[in-house]
Tab-separated table of N, CA and C in Angstrom:
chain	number	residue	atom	x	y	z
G	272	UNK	N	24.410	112.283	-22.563
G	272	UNK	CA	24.353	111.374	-23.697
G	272	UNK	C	25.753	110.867	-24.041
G	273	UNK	N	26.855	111.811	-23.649
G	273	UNK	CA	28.209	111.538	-24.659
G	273	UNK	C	28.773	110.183	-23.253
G	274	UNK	N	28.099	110.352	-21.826
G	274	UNK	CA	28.952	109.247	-21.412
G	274	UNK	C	28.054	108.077	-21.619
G	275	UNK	N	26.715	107.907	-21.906
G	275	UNK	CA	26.060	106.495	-22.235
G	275	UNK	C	26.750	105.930	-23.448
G	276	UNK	N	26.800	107.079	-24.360
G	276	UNK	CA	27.881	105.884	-25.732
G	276	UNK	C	29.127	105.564	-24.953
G	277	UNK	N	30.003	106.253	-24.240
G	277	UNK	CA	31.290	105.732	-23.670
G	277	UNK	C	30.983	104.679	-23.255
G	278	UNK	N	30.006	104.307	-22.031
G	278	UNK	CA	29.552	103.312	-21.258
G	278	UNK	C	29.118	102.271	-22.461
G	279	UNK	N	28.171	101.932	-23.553
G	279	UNK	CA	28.061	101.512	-23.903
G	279	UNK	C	29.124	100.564	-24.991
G	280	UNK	N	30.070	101.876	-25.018
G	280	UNK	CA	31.224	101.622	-26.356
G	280	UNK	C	32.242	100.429	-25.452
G	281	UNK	N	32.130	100.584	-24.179
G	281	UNK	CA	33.297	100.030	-23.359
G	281	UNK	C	32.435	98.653	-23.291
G	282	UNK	N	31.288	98.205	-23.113
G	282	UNK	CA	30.837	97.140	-22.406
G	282	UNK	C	30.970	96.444	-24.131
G	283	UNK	N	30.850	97.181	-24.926
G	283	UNK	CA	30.847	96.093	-26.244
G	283	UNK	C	31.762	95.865	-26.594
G	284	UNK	N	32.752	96.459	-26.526
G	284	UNK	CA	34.408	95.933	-26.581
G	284	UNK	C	34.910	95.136	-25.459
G	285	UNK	N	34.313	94.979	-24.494
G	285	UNK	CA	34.475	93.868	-23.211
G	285	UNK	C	33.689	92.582	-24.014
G	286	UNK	N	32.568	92.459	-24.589
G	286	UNK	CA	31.816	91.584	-25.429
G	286	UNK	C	32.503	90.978	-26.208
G	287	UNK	N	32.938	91.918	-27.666
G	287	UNK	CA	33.702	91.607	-28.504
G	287	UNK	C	34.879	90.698	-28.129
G	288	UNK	N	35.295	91.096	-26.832
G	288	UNK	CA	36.739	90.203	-26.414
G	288	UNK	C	36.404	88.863	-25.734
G	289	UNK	N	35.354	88.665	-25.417
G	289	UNK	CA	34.698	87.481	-24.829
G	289	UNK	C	34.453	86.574	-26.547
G	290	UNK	N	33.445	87.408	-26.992
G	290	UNK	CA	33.254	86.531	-28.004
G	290	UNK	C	34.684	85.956	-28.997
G	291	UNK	N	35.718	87.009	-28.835
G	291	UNK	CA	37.162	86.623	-29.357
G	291	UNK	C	37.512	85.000	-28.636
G	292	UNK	N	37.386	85.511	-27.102
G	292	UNK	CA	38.090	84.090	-26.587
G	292	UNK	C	37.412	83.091	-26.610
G	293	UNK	N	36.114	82.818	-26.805
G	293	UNK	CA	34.806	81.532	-26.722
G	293	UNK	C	35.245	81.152	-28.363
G	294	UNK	N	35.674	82.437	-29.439
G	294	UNK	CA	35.448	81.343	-30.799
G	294	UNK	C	36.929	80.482	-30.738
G	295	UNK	N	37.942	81.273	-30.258
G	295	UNK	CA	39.167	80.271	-29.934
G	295	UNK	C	39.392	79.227	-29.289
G	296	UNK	N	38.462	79.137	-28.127
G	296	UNK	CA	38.157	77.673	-27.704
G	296	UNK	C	37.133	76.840	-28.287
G	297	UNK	N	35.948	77.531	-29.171
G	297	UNK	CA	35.877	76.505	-30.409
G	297	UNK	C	36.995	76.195	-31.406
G	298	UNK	N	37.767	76.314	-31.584
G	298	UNK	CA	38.555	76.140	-32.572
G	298	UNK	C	39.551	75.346	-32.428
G	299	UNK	N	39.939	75.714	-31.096
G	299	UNK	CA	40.682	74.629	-30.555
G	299	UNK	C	40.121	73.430	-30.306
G	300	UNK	N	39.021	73.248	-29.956
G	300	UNK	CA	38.001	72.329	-29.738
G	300	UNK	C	37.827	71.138	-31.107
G	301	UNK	N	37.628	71.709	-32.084
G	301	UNK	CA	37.562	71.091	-33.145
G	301	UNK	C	38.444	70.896	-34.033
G	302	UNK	N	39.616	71.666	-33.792
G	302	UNK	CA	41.188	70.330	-34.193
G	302	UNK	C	41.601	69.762	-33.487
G	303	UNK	N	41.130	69.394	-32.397
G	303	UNK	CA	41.466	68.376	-31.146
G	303	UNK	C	40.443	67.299	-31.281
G	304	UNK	N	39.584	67.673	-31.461
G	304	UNK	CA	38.442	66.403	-32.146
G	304	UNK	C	38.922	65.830	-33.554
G	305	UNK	N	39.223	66.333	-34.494
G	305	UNK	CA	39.879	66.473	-35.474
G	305	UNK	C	40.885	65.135	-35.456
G	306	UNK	N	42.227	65.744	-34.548
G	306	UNK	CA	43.180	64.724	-34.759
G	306	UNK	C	42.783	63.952	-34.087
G	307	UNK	N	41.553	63.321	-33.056
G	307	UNK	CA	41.505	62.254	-32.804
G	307	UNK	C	40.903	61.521	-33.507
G	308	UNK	N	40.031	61.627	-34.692
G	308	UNK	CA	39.645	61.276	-35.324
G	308	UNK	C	40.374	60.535	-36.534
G	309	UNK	N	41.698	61.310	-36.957
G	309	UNK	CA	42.143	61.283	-37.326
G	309	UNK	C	43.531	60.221	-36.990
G	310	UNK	N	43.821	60.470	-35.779
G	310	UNK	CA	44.759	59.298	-34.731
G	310	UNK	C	44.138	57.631	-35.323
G	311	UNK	N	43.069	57.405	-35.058
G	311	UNK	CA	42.279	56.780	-34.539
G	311	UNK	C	41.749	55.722	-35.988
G	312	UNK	N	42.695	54.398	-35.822
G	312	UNK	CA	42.629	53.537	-37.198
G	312	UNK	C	41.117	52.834	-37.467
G	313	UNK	N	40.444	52.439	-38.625
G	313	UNK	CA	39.932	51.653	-38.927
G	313	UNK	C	39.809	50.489	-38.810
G	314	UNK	N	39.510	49.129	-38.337
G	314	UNK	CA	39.432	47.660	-38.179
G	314	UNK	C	39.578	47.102	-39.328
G	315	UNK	N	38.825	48.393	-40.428
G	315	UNK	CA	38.752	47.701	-41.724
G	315	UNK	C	39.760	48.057	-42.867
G	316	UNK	N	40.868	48.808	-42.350
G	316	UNK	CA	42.051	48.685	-43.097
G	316	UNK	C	43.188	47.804	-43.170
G	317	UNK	N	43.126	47.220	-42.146
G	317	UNK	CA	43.543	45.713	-41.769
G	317	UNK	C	43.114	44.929	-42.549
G	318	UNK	N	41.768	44.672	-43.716
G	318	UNK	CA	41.309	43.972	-44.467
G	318	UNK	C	42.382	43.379	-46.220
């Protein structure tokens, strides 16, 4: 029993670190959308 929690404890901290790096490339993702949005003038401020 004591090595299935090891085994188990290790594969969810391999998880945890995946899910670490996937929310950082959302994040990066969406201040890069962000400033282009932001870059990116109106036609109608020229008015």
């Amino acid at each position: 029993m004591d090595k299935q929690v090891k085994v188990l404890m290790c594969r969810l901290s391999a998880e945890k670190s995946a899910l670490r790096g996937a929310s950082g490339l959302f994040a990066r993702n969406d201040t890069g959308i962000h400033n282009q949005f932001r870059a990116s003038q109106s036609k109608l401020n020229d008015l």
